[in-house]
C-alpha cells in the first residue's frame, strides 16, 4: 500500500500548487487525479490577471497565452462602458487552461511530487486507532488503497472530499456554459454583457483569443433568480439573437462545455456555522480543502484560478508542517491564513452578487452610464483590480447616483439576502 505524508486529490491549479508547496516543505506528496490527462476537459474562460500568472511561478508563460487584453467593454441594454488597462501591471490575459494546468503539474513533479492519473478517489476513512487516512481509489489497474496523514481536497466544484469530510462550504452554484467559435471581436477587449434576459444573476462574455478571430463566448446564470434553470437555453439565444453577437458570431468549432462555479456560504471567521469550514482534524490526521472545493472564488466574476493558486500555497505548506511534526493543531492555521488573505474580498463580492440578482435592466443601464463618466473612469483606472474588486466597488458607492440606486434597493436586497440564503 502506498503511504504519503500528504495526498492531494485533484490536479487542477489549486491541487498542483498545494502539492508543490507540500513537497517543497519536505513532505512526501502524491496527487491523485481522476482524469487520464491533466487539464482536460477545459471548463474555463481562461481570463486571468498578470498577478495570477506571476503567482503560478511558471518560468515560460508564452506558450500558454492566447492573447493579452487591452481592457473590457461592459454592455448593458442601452449603454457601453469601455475600460482600458491603465498600466502593464494591471494586464489581463486569455490563457490556454489545459497547457497552464499541465505546466503547473510539471513544476510539482520537479519538486518531487508523485502523480497518479486515471484514478478517482471514492472513499476516505480513518481506521480505528490509526493516525492515517485511507483513500480508496478506482484506478486504471483496479481498486487501490492509499494512505496519508493529511489529505488536501482540491477536487473542484462539488468536491467529493468536502462531502465525505462533512465540510459544507457551499450550497449554491452558478451554472455555466461556453463555446469557442469564430467571432469578430472588439479588438483585444473582453466583452461583458449584462441583462436579466441575457444571463440572470451573472453575465455573458466574449473573450477574444487573438489573431485567428476566435473567441470564447459563454455565460453563467444563478438559478435562484432565473426564470429558467438551463444556461444553455440562454447561451443559444444570446448567440443567435443578441444584436452585438449574432452578426459577429460565425459558429463554433466544437461543442458547448458546461461547468459550475461555487457560491460560498460564508467567509467570516467569526460567523461561520459548524461544518462551514475548510479544515477537518481527526486523531493524528486531517483534511484541508482548497480552490473550488473550498469555494475560494471571486463571487463578482467567478474567477477562481488566482485564489486557488494563492490558497494552494498556504494549504501545501501547512499540510506538510502538520504531517511532519505530527501536530494536527497546525491545520487550523490554514483556515485563519486564507480567510485573512481573501475572506473580506469574498464577503464583499457576495454582497455585490446578491445586489446583481435583484437589479433590473434599467439599473444596469444606470450603472454603465454613471461609470462611463470621466471621473468614474479615472477611479476605475486607479483602483480597479481584477483580483481585489472590493475597493473599487466601495468607491462606486460614493457616487450620488449609485448611492441612490443602492438605497432604493435596500429592502429588496435584505429580502434577497434571506431568500438566497448566503
Ligand atoms: C465556464 C467557466 C468559466 C470560468 N472562467 C474563469 C476565468 O476566466 N478565470 C478564472 O480565474 N476562473 C474561471 N473559472 C473558474 C475556474 O475554472 C476554477 O476556479 C478553477 O478551475 C479552480 O481550480 P481547482 O484546481 O480548484 O479545481 P479544478 O480546476 O476543477 O480541478 C479539480 C480537479 O480534480 C479532479 N477530480 C475531481 N474529483 C476527483 C476525484 N474524486 N478523484 C480524483 N480527482 C478528482 C478533476 O478531474 C480536476 O482535474 C471558470 C469556471 C467555469 C465553469
Tab-separated table of C-alpha atoms and ligand atoms in Angstrom:
chain	number	residue	atom	x	y	z
A	1	UNK	CA	0.000	0.000	0.000
A	2	UNK	CA	1.315	3.447	-0.958
A	3	UNK	CA	1.876	5.771	2.020
A	4	UNK	CA	2.475	9.520	1.871
A	5	UNK	CA	2.629	12.449	4.266
A	6	UNK	CA	0.242	14.416	2.055
A	7	UNK	CA	-2.152	13.263	-0.646
A	8	UNK	CA	-3.779	15.899	-2.850
A	9	UNK	CA	-6.989	14.904	-4.611
A	10	UNK	CA	-7.260	16.730	-7.953
A	11	UNK	CA	-4.635	18.102	-10.341
A	12	UNK	CA	-6.185	21.481	-11.172
A	13	UNK	CA	-4.243	24.685	-10.442
A	14	UNK	CA	-5.060	24.593	-6.707
A	15	UNK	CA	-4.059	20.945	-6.292
A	16	UNK	CA	-0.827	21.242	-8.277
A	17	UNK	CA	0.225	24.296	-6.310
A	18	UNK	CA	-0.709	22.733	-2.958
A	19	UNK	CA	1.268	19.582	-3.833
A	20	UNK	CA	4.267	21.588	-4.979
A	21	UNK	CA	4.361	23.535	-1.715
A	22	UNK	CA	3.880	20.432	0.416
A	23	UNK	CA	6.812	18.743	-1.352
A	24	UNK	CA	8.912	21.913	-1.149
A	25	UNK	CA	8.403	21.846	2.625
A	26	UNK	CA	9.728	18.280	2.776
A	27	UNK	CA	6.572	16.157	2.784
A	28	UNK	CA	6.279	13.055	0.612
A	29	UNK	CA	3.378	14.052	-1.633
A	30	UNK	CA	1.070	12.373	-4.126
A	31	UNK	CA	-1.549	13.901	-6.434
A	32	UNK	CA	-4.440	11.607	-7.345
A	33	UNK	CA	-6.287	12.775	-10.465
A	34	UNK	CA	-9.353	11.135	-11.942
A	35	UNK	CA	-8.681	12.331	-15.486
A	36	UNK	CA	-6.451	10.461	-17.921
A	37	UNK	CA	-4.859	13.779	-18.833
A	38	UNK	CA	-4.225	16.829	-16.681
A	39	UNK	CA	-6.092	19.958	-17.786
A	40	UNK	CA	-8.880	18.113	-19.622
A	41	UNK	CA	-11.690	18.893	-20.114
A	42	UNK	CA	-11.292	22.684	-20.017
A	43	UNK	CA	-14.163	24.332	-18.169
A	44	UNK	CA	-12.862	27.878	-18.004
A	45	UNK	CA	-12.859	31.121	-19.977
A	46	UNK	CA	-9.154	31.353	-19.192
A	47	UNK	CA	-9.128	35.016	-18.230
A	48	UNK	CA	-6.533	35.749	-15.569
A	49	UNK	CA	-4.525	38.725	-14.387
A	50	UNK	CA	-0.807	39.316	-14.741
A	51	UNK	CA	-0.664	38.861	-10.967
A	52	UNK	CA	-2.173	35.377	-11.290
A	53	UNK	CA	0.386	34.449	-13.938
A	54	UNK	CA	3.119	35.567	-11.561
A	55	UNK	CA	1.505	33.645	-8.696
A	56	UNK	CA	1.745	30.489	-10.849
A	57	UNK	CA	5.565	30.775	-10.690
A	58	UNK	CA	5.766	29.352	-14.215
A	59	UNK	CA	9.005	30.356	-15.905
A	60	UNK	CA	7.896	30.277	-19.524
A	61	UNK	CA	4.369	31.632	-19.850
A	62	UNK	CA	4.466	32.493	-23.560
A	63	UNK	CA	3.253	29.076	-24.818
A	64	UNK	CA	0.139	29.232	-22.678
A	65	UNK	CA	-1.051	32.733	-23.590
A	66	UNK	CA	-3.709	33.164	-26.271
A	67	UNK	CA	-3.972	36.905	-26.047
A	68	UNK	CA	-3.045	39.919	-23.951
A	69	UNK	CA	-6.142	42.038	-23.463
A	70	UNK	CA	-6.287	45.818	-23.715
A	71	UNK	CA	-9.317	46.122	-21.473
A	72	UNK	CA	-13.002	45.310	-21.211
A	73	UNK	CA	-16.218	46.615	-22.707
A	74	UNK	CA	-19.236	46.191	-20.442
A	75	UNK	CA	-22.521	46.347	-22.336
A	76	UNK	CA	-25.907	46.815	-20.701
A	77	UNK	CA	-29.026	47.078	-22.860
A	78	UNK	CA	-28.560	50.743	-23.744
A	79	UNK	CA	-25.062	51.705	-22.623
A	80	UNK	CA	-21.496	50.710	-23.217
A	81	UNK	CA	-18.706	51.118	-20.678
A	82	UNK	CA	-15.178	50.911	-22.080
A	83	UNK	CA	-12.413	50.251	-19.567
A	84	UNK	CA	-8.822	50.255	-20.748
A	85	UNK	CA	-5.994	48.541	-18.899
A	86	UNK	CA	-4.320	51.560	-17.287
A	87	UNK	CA	-0.830	50.125	-16.860
A	88	UNK	CA	1.093	46.943	-17.747
A	89	UNK	CA	0.971	45.684	-14.153
A	90	UNK	CA	-2.850	45.506	-14.452
A	91	UNK	CA	-2.801	43.456	-17.654
A	92	UNK	CA	-5.163	40.566	-18.216
A	93	UNK	CA	-4.520	37.500	-20.352
A	94	UNK	CA	-6.603	34.904	-22.103
A	95	UNK	CA	-4.766	31.656	-21.453
A	96	UNK	CA	-4.847	28.050	-22.592
A	97	UNK	CA	-6.029	26.420	-19.365
A	98	UNK	CA	-5.069	22.884	-20.410
A	99	UNK	CA	-1.438	23.882	-21.041
A	100	UNK	CA	-1.425	26.040	-17.901
A	101	UNK	CA	-2.594	23.141	-15.699
A	102	UNK	CA	-0.068	20.762	-17.248
A	103	UNK	CA	2.770	23.239	-16.705
A	104	UNK	CA	1.773	23.560	-13.038
A	105	UNK	CA	1.782	19.767	-12.707
A	106	UNK	CA	5.243	19.589	-14.273
A	107	UNK	CA	6.517	22.106	-11.717
A	108	UNK	CA	5.077	19.942	-8.946
A	109	UNK	CA	6.775	16.858	-10.426
A	110	UNK	CA	10.088	18.725	-10.469
A	111	UNK	CA	9.631	19.346	-6.751
A	112	UNK	CA	9.336	15.564	-6.191
A	113	UNK	CA	5.559	15.111	-6.216
A	114	UNK	CA	4.218	11.768	-7.496
A	115	UNK	CA	1.145	11.861	-9.736
A	116	UNK	CA	-1.411	9.098	-10.163
A	117	UNK	CA	-3.646	9.713	-13.185
A	118	UNK	CA	-6.827	7.914	-14.174
A	119	UNK	CA	-7.627	7.395	-10.507
A	120	UNK	CA	-10.847	8.543	-8.940
A	121	UNK	CA	-10.975	8.846	-5.158
A	122	UNK	CA	-14.195	7.244	-3.964
A	123	UNK	CA	-13.811	6.990	-0.223
A	124	UNK	CA	-11.772	8.413	2.641
A	125	UNK	CA	-11.788	6.773	6.051
A	126	UNK	CA	-9.759	6.549	9.212
A	127	UNK	CA	-9.285	3.068	10.610
A	128	UNK	CA	-9.859	2.785	14.360
A	129	UNK	CA	-6.655	3.617	16.246
A	130	UNK	CA	-4.710	4.605	13.132
A	131	UNK	CA	-3.186	8.061	12.679
A	132	UNK	CA	-3.585	7.938	8.900
A	133	UNK	CA	-6.407	8.382	6.424
A	134	UNK	CA	-7.077	5.629	3.897
A	135	UNK	CA	-8.210	6.703	0.450
A	136	UNK	CA	-9.889	4.165	-1.825
A	137	UNK	CA	-9.482	4.983	-5.493
A	138	UNK	CA	-10.666	3.400	-8.709
A	139	UNK	CA	-7.529	3.344	-10.844
A	140	UNK	CA	-6.763	2.061	-14.343
A	141	UNK	CA	-5.260	-1.012	-12.668
A	142	UNK	CA	-8.263	-1.644	-10.416
A	143	UNK	CA	-9.041	-0.604	-6.860
A	144	UNK	CA	-6.146	0.939	-4.932
A	145	UNK	CA	-5.811	1.929	-1.272
A	146	UNK	CA	-3.553	4.842	-0.396
A	147	UNK	CA	-2.592	6.245	2.997
A	148	UNK	CA	-1.790	9.805	4.074
A	149	UNK	CA	-1.524	11.855	7.230
A	150	UNK	CA	-3.096	14.889	5.589
A	151	UNK	CA	-5.451	14.863	2.606
A	152	UNK	CA	-5.978	18.047	0.594
A	153	UNK	CA	-9.270	18.122	-1.268
A	154	UNK	CA	-8.540	20.069	-4.469
A	155	UNK	CA	-11.164	18.182	-6.413
A	156	UNK	CA	-13.054	21.214	-7.654
A	157	UNK	CA	-16.633	22.334	-7.503
A	158	UNK	CA	-18.970	19.704	-5.967
A	159	UNK	CA	-15.947	18.259	-4.147
A	160	UNK	CA	-16.310	14.647	-3.051
A	161	UNK	CA	-13.617	15.151	-0.411
A	162	UNK	CA	-15.601	18.034	1.130
A	163	UNK	CA	-18.683	15.907	1.084
A	164	UNK	CA	-17.000	12.885	2.663
A	165	UNK	CA	-15.394	15.092	5.329
A	166	UNK	CA	-18.735	16.712	6.159
A	167	UNK	CA	-17.436	20.165	5.207
A	168	UNK	CA	-20.127	22.283	3.571
A	169	UNK	CA	-18.582	25.476	2.307
A	170	UNK	CA	-21.073	25.929	-0.480
A	171	UNK	CA	-24.748	25.252	-1.037
A	172	UNK	CA	-25.325	27.059	-4.314
A	173	UNK	CA	-23.649	27.171	-7.701
A	174	UNK	CA	-23.583	29.301	-10.799
A	175	UNK	CA	-24.388	27.176	-13.845
A	176	UNK	CA	-22.218	27.998	-16.816
A	177	UNK	CA	-21.876	27.113	-20.458
A	178	UNK	CA	-19.339	28.204	-23.031
A	179	UNK	CA	-18.457	27.714	-26.659
A	180	UNK	CA	-15.328	28.523	-28.648
A	181	UNK	CA	-16.049	29.828	-32.118
A	182	UNK	CA	-15.368	32.214	-34.928
A	183	UNK	CA	-16.110	35.731	-33.774
A	184	UNK	CA	-15.187	39.199	-34.978
A	185	UNK	CA	-14.069	40.598	-31.659
A	186	UNK	CA	-13.790	44.179	-30.487
A	187	UNK	CA	-10.028	44.448	-30.931
A	188	UNK	CA	-8.335	42.871	-27.912
A	189	UNK	CA	-11.102	43.786	-25.471
A	190	UNK	CA	-13.013	41.278	-23.375
A	191	UNK	CA	-16.736	41.948	-23.715
A	192	UNK	CA	-19.147	41.587	-20.819
A	193	UNK	CA	-22.911	41.595	-21.388
A	194	UNK	CA	-25.314	42.266	-18.544
A	195	UNK	CA	-29.070	41.967	-18.568
A	196	UNK	CA	-31.725	39.888	-16.867
A	197	UNK	CA	-32.751	38.228	-20.122
A	198	UNK	CA	-29.098	37.575	-21.113
A	199	UNK	CA	-27.693	35.902	-18.010
A	200	UNK	CA	-29.874	36.258	-14.889
A	201	UNK	CA	-27.732	36.595	-11.759
A	202	UNK	CA	-24.453	36.875	-13.650
A	203	UNK	CA	-23.211	37.963	-17.106
A	204	UNK	CA	-22.227	36.731	-20.540
A	205	UNK	CA	-18.759	37.155	-22.014
A	206	UNK	CA	-16.762	37.110	-25.228
A	207	UNK	CA	-13.022	36.655	-24.746
A	208	UNK	CA	-11.014	37.211	-27.932
A	209	UNK	CA	-8.220	34.700	-28.419
A	210	UNK	CA	-6.060	36.741	-30.787
A	211	UNK	CA	-5.179	36.614	-34.439
A	212	UNK	CA	-7.357	33.694	-35.510
A	213	UNK	CA	-10.590	35.673	-34.880
A	214	UNK	CA	-11.672	33.037	-32.422
A	215	UNK	CA	-13.299	33.830	-29.106
A	216	UNK	CA	-14.697	32.059	-26.067
A	217	UNK	CA	-18.343	33.012	-25.648
A	218	UNK	CA	-20.207	31.930	-22.597
A	219	UNK	CA	-22.366	32.821	-19.665
A	220	UNK	CA	-23.386	31.762	-16.194
A	221	UNK	CA	-26.735	32.054	-14.504
A	222	UNK	CA	-27.797	31.896	-10.874
A	223	UNK	CA	-30.799	29.568	-10.969
A	224	UNK	CA	-32.209	31.205	-7.861
A	225	UNK	CA	-33.001	34.354	-9.808
A	226	UNK	CA	-33.557	32.922	-13.257
A	227	UNK	CA	-36.924	32.161	-14.865
A	228	UNK	CA	-35.332	29.089	-16.470
A	229	UNK	CA	-32.713	26.711	-14.980
A	230	UNK	CA	-30.786	25.930	-18.198
A	231	UNK	CA	-27.820	28.185	-19.054
A	232	UNK	CA	-27.657	26.535	-22.480
A	233	UNK	CA	-31.033	27.955	-23.392
A	234	UNK	CA	-29.750	31.468	-22.552
A	235	UNK	CA	-26.495	30.945	-24.461
A	236	UNK	CA	-28.232	29.699	-27.599
A	237	UNK	CA	-30.471	32.750	-27.559
A	238	UNK	CA	-27.521	35.050	-26.814
A	239	UNK	CA	-25.545	33.715	-29.799
A	240	UNK	CA	-28.483	33.788	-32.176
A	241	UNK	CA	-30.332	36.930	-31.175
A	242	UNK	CA	-28.134	39.413	-29.300
A	243	UNK	CA	-27.669	42.376	-31.668
A	244	UNK	CA	-23.938	42.699	-30.870
A	245	UNK	CA	-23.241	38.983	-31.086
A	246	UNK	CA	-25.483	37.496	-33.776
A	247	UNK	CA	-23.854	39.487	-36.570
A	248	UNK	CA	-20.298	38.712	-35.425
A	249	UNK	CA	-20.531	35.087	-34.266
A	250	UNK	CA	-19.981	32.667	-37.135
A	251	UNK	CA	-20.463	29.320	-35.396
A	252	UNK	CA	-18.390	27.058	-33.182
A	253	UNK	CA	-15.586	24.637	-33.973
A	254	UNK	CA	-16.505	22.335	-31.107
A	255	UNK	CA	-19.477	21.735	-28.866
A	256	UNK	CA	-20.572	23.535	-25.743
A	257	UNK	CA	-18.748	22.947	-22.469
A	258	UNK	CA	-20.714	23.199	-19.279
A	259	UNK	CA	-19.437	23.770	-15.761
A	260	UNK	CA	-20.306	25.235	-12.393
A	261	UNK	CA	-18.848	27.858	-10.096
A	262	UNK	CA	-19.370	27.583	-6.330
A	263	UNK	CA	-21.020	30.396	-4.396
A	264	UNK	CA	-19.502	30.410	-0.892
A	265	UNK	CA	-21.917	30.059	2.009
A	266	UNK	CA	-19.943	32.333	4.253
A	267	UNK	CA	-16.492	33.811	4.601
A	268	UNK	CA	-16.259	35.417	8.015
A	269	UNK	CA	-14.037	33.818	10.616
A	270	UNK	CA	-16.484	34.545	13.412
A	271	UNK	CA	-19.917	33.934	11.966
A	272	UNK	CA	-19.331	30.535	10.433
A	273	UNK	CA	-21.741	27.718	11.219
A	274	UNK	CA	-20.458	24.280	12.255
A	275	UNK	CA	-19.336	22.383	9.147
A	276	UNK	CA	-18.729	25.599	7.151
A	277	UNK	CA	-15.021	25.107	7.477
A	278	UNK	CA	-12.233	24.067	5.150
A	279	UNK	CA	-10.403	22.061	7.823
A	280	UNK	CA	-11.265	18.766	9.492
A	281	UNK	CA	-8.965	17.449	12.165
A	282	UNK	CA	-9.157	13.848	13.284
A	283	UNK	CA	-6.899	11.960	15.686
A	284	UNK	CA	-3.412	12.174	14.176
A	285	UNK	CA	-4.626	13.126	10.699
A	286	UNK	CA	-6.633	15.768	8.892
A	287	UNK	CA	-8.298	17.103	5.766
A	288	UNK	CA	-7.999	20.533	4.115
A	289	UNK	CA	-9.985	21.924	1.194
A	290	UNK	CA	-8.557	24.278	-1.401
A	291	UNK	CA	-9.657	26.078	-4.578
A	292	UNK	CA	-13.174	25.497	-5.888
A	293	UNK	CA	-13.573	22.686	-3.349
A	294	UNK	CA	-13.262	25.393	-0.675
A	295	UNK	CA	-15.341	27.911	-2.703
A	296	UNK	CA	-12.305	30.180	-2.941
A	297	UNK	CA	-13.652	32.132	-5.902
A	298	UNK	CA	-14.483	35.765	-6.627
A	299	UNK	CA	-18.290	35.953	-6.453
A	300	UNK	CA	-18.362	39.026	-8.743
A	301	UNK	CA	-16.586	37.457	-11.731
A	302	UNK	CA	-16.476	33.746	-10.852
A	303	UNK	CA	-12.686	33.698	-11.285
A	304	UNK	CA	-11.035	31.062	-9.127
A	305	UNK	CA	-7.582	30.457	-10.578
A	306	UNK	CA	-5.738	33.197	-8.720
A	307	UNK	CA	-7.293	32.462	-5.321
A	308	UNK	CA	-6.757	28.723	-5.875
A	309	UNK	CA	-3.051	29.225	-6.516
A	310	UNK	CA	-2.675	31.540	-3.546
A	311	UNK	CA	-4.547	29.285	-1.142
A	312	UNK	CA	-2.854	26.189	-2.606
A	313	UNK	CA	0.488	27.527	-1.439
A	314	UNK	CA	-0.859	28.069	2.083
A	315	UNK	CA	-2.539	24.653	2.180
A	316	UNK	CA	0.533	22.781	0.931
A	317	UNK	CA	2.901	24.410	3.404
A	318	UNK	CA	0.617	23.881	6.379
A	319	UNK	CA	-0.236	20.278	5.435
A	320	UNK	CA	3.473	19.471	5.260
A	321	UNK	CA	4.165	21.140	8.591
A	322	UNK	CA	1.326	19.264	10.298
A	323	UNK	CA	2.263	15.858	8.898
A	324	UNK	CA	5.999	16.211	9.510
A	325	UNK	CA	5.517	17.447	13.076
A	326	UNK	CA	2.589	15.120	13.788
A	327	UNK	CA	0.748	18.126	15.173
A	328	UNK	CA	-2.646	18.369	13.549
A	329	UNK	CA	-3.494	21.527	15.514
A	330	UNK	CA	-1.339	23.378	12.971
A	331	UNK	CA	-4.005	22.721	10.325
A	332	UNK	CA	-6.261	25.307	11.976
A	333	UNK	CA	-3.847	27.999	10.802
A	334	UNK	CA	-4.885	27.255	7.242
A	335	UNK	CA	-8.434	28.489	7.819
A	336	UNK	CA	-7.176	31.655	9.520
A	337	UNK	CA	-4.498	32.392	6.950
A	338	UNK	CA	-6.524	32.029	3.776
A	339	UNK	CA	-9.526	33.860	5.190
A	340	UNK	CA	-7.234	36.693	6.280
A	341	UNK	CA	-5.926	36.893	2.707
A	342	UNK	CA	-9.188	36.804	0.734
A	343	UNK	CA	-12.103	36.362	3.158
A	344	UNK	CA	-13.141	40.023	3.155
A	345	UNK	CA	-12.931	40.191	-0.636
A	346	UNK	CA	-15.209	37.176	-0.968
A	347	UNK	CA	-17.623	38.513	1.656
A	348	UNK	CA	-17.907	41.832	-0.190
A	349	UNK	CA	-18.207	40.014	-3.525
A	350	UNK	CA	-21.156	38.062	-2.151
A	351	UNK	CA	-22.945	41.338	-1.368
A	352	UNK	CA	-22.392	42.560	-4.932
A	353	UNK	CA	-23.631	39.231	-6.261
A	354	UNK	CA	-26.793	39.475	-4.167
A	355	UNK	CA	-27.391	43.000	-5.430
A	356	UNK	CA	-26.856	41.864	-9.033
A	357	UNK	CA	-29.548	39.239	-8.501
A	358	UNK	CA	-32.178	41.865	-7.710
A	359	UNK	CA	-31.251	44.727	-10.060
A	360	UNK	CA	-33.233	45.248	-13.264
A	361	UNK	CA	-32.050	46.251	-16.717
A	362	UNK	CA	-32.764	49.939	-16.045
A	363	UNK	CA	-30.458	49.740	-13.012
A	364	UNK	CA	-27.718	48.108	-15.121
A	365	UNK	CA	-28.104	50.925	-17.661
A	366	UNK	CA	-27.741	53.499	-14.865
A	367	UNK	CA	-24.597	51.798	-13.595
A	368	UNK	CA	-22.977	51.699	-17.057
A	369	UNK	CA	-23.975	55.305	-17.773
A	370	UNK	CA	-22.593	56.597	-14.468
A	371	UNK	CA	-19.375	54.586	-14.682
A	372	UNK	CA	-18.763	55.917	-18.209
A	373	UNK	CA	-18.282	59.425	-16.803
A	374	UNK	CA	-14.694	60.609	-16.994
A	375	UNK	CA	-14.305	60.996	-13.228
A	376	UNK	CA	-15.514	57.426	-12.629
A	377	UNK	CA	-13.269	56.044	-15.368
A	378	UNK	CA	-10.334	57.673	-13.632
A	379	UNK	CA	-11.314	55.995	-10.361
A	380	UNK	CA	-11.582	52.639	-12.119
A	381	UNK	CA	-8.135	53.163	-13.643
A	382	UNK	CA	-6.741	53.996	-10.221
A	383	UNK	CA	-8.459	51.427	-8.001
A	384	UNK	CA	-9.725	48.766	-10.436
A	385	UNK	CA	-8.180	45.372	-9.816
A	386	UNK	CA	-9.321	42.053	-11.301
A	387	UNK	CA	-8.332	40.082	-8.222
A	388	UNK	CA	-9.288	42.512	-5.467
A	389	UNK	CA	-12.501	44.196	-6.552
A	390	UNK	CA	-13.935	45.332	-3.221
A	391	UNK	CA	-12.016	48.620	-3.140
A	392	UNK	CA	-13.276	49.954	-6.458
A	393	UNK	CA	-16.840	48.730	-5.859
A	394	UNK	CA	-16.898	50.501	-2.489
A	395	UNK	CA	-15.632	53.589	-4.253
A	396	UNK	CA	-18.559	53.433	-6.704
A	397	UNK	CA	-20.955	53.787	-3.796
A	398	UNK	CA	-19.592	57.273	-3.120
A	399	UNK	CA	-21.183	58.427	-6.362
A	400	UNK	CA	-24.588	60.042	-5.564
A	401	UNK	CA	-26.441	58.328	-8.434
A	402	UNK	CA	-25.139	54.894	-7.492
A	403	UNK	CA	-25.715	55.569	-3.799
A	404	UNK	CA	-29.328	56.428	-4.667
A	405	UNK	CA	-29.664	53.253	-6.730
A	406	UNK	CA	-28.316	51.130	-3.861
A	407	UNK	CA	-30.510	52.895	-1.288
A	408	UNK	CA	-33.596	52.352	-3.463
A	409	UNK	CA	-32.940	48.627	-3.450
A	410	UNK	CA	-32.208	48.136	0.261
A	411	UNK	CA	-35.485	46.411	1.119
A	412	UNK	CA	-35.289	44.072	-1.873
A	413	UNK	CA	-31.640	43.393	-1.039
A	414	UNK	CA	-32.444	42.407	2.536
A	415	UNK	CA	-35.270	40.221	1.336
A	416	UNK	CA	-32.955	38.604	-1.250
A	417	UNK	CA	-30.348	38.012	1.439
A	418	UNK	CA	-32.842	35.879	3.340
A	419	UNK	CA	-34.216	34.213	0.229
A	420	UNK	CA	-30.815	33.391	-1.334
A	421	UNK	CA	-29.545	32.114	1.993
A	422	UNK	CA	-25.894	33.188	1.726
B	1	LIG	C1	-17.390	28.296	-17.613
B	1	LIG	C2	-16.344	28.688	-16.598
B	1	LIG	C3	-15.504	29.751	-16.886
B	1	LIG	C4	-14.512	30.127	-15.960
B	1	LIG	N1	-13.685	31.162	-16.276
B	1	LIG	C5	-12.713	31.513	-15.423
B	1	LIG	C6	-11.781	32.551	-15.768
B	1	LIG	O1	-11.856	33.145	-16.849
B	1	LIG	N2	-10.819	32.873	-14.861
B	1	LIG	C7	-10.706	32.229	-13.661
B	1	LIG	O2	-9.823	32.575	-12.857
B	1	LIG	N3	-11.572	31.237	-13.312
B	1	LIG	C8	-12.542	30.863	-14.166
B	1	LIG	N4	-13.400	29.842	-13.832
B	1	LIG	C9	-13.216	29.163	-12.532
B	1	LIG	C10	-12.027	28.252	-12.606
B	1	LIG	O3	-12.134	27.389	-13.706
B	1	LIG	C11	-11.899	27.449	-11.300
B	1	LIG	O4	-11.982	28.346	-10.231
B	1	LIG	C12	-10.607	26.669	-11.234
B	1	LIG	O5	-10.527	25.699	-12.221
B	1	LIG	C13	-10.472	26.021	-9.856
B	1	LIG	O6	-9.305	25.243	-9.827
B	1	LIG	P1	-9.241	23.977	-8.868
B	1	LIG	O7	-7.858	23.450	-9.013
B	1	LIG	O8	-9.717	24.340	-7.529
B	1	LIG	O9	-10.297	22.947	-9.449
B	1	LIG	P2	-10.371	22.269	-10.872
B	1	LIG	O10	-9.629	23.052	-11.888
B	1	LIG	O11	-11.805	21.997	-11.127
B	1	LIG	O12	-9.601	20.883	-10.680
B	1	LIG	C14	-10.161	19.837	-9.940
B	1	LIG	C15	-9.511	18.550	-10.383
B	1	LIG	O13	-9.943	17.494	-9.519
B	1	LIG	C16	-10.184	16.337	-10.293
B	1	LIG	N5	-11.102	15.489	-9.514
B	1	LIG	C17	-12.397	15.750	-9.210
B	1	LIG	N6	-12.902	14.753	-8.445
B	1	LIG	C18	-11.912	13.852	-8.266
B	1	LIG	C19	-11.828	12.611	-7.572
B	1	LIG	N7	-12.880	12.102	-6.898
B	1	LIG	N8	-10.671	11.932	-7.592
B	1	LIG	C20	-9.590	12.424	-8.260
B	1	LIG	N9	-9.619	13.594	-8.944
B	1	LIG	C21	-10.771	14.311	-8.933
B	1	LIG	C22	-10.762	16.876	-11.581
B	1	LIG	O14	-10.626	15.947	-12.644
B	1	LIG	C23	-9.910	18.130	-11.784
B	1	LIG	O15	-8.760	17.851	-12.530
B	1	LIG	C24	-14.399	29.441	-14.718
B	1	LIG	C25	-15.254	28.378	-14.434
B	1	LIG	C26	-16.225	27.994	-15.369
B	1	LIG	C27	-17.139	26.852	-15.049
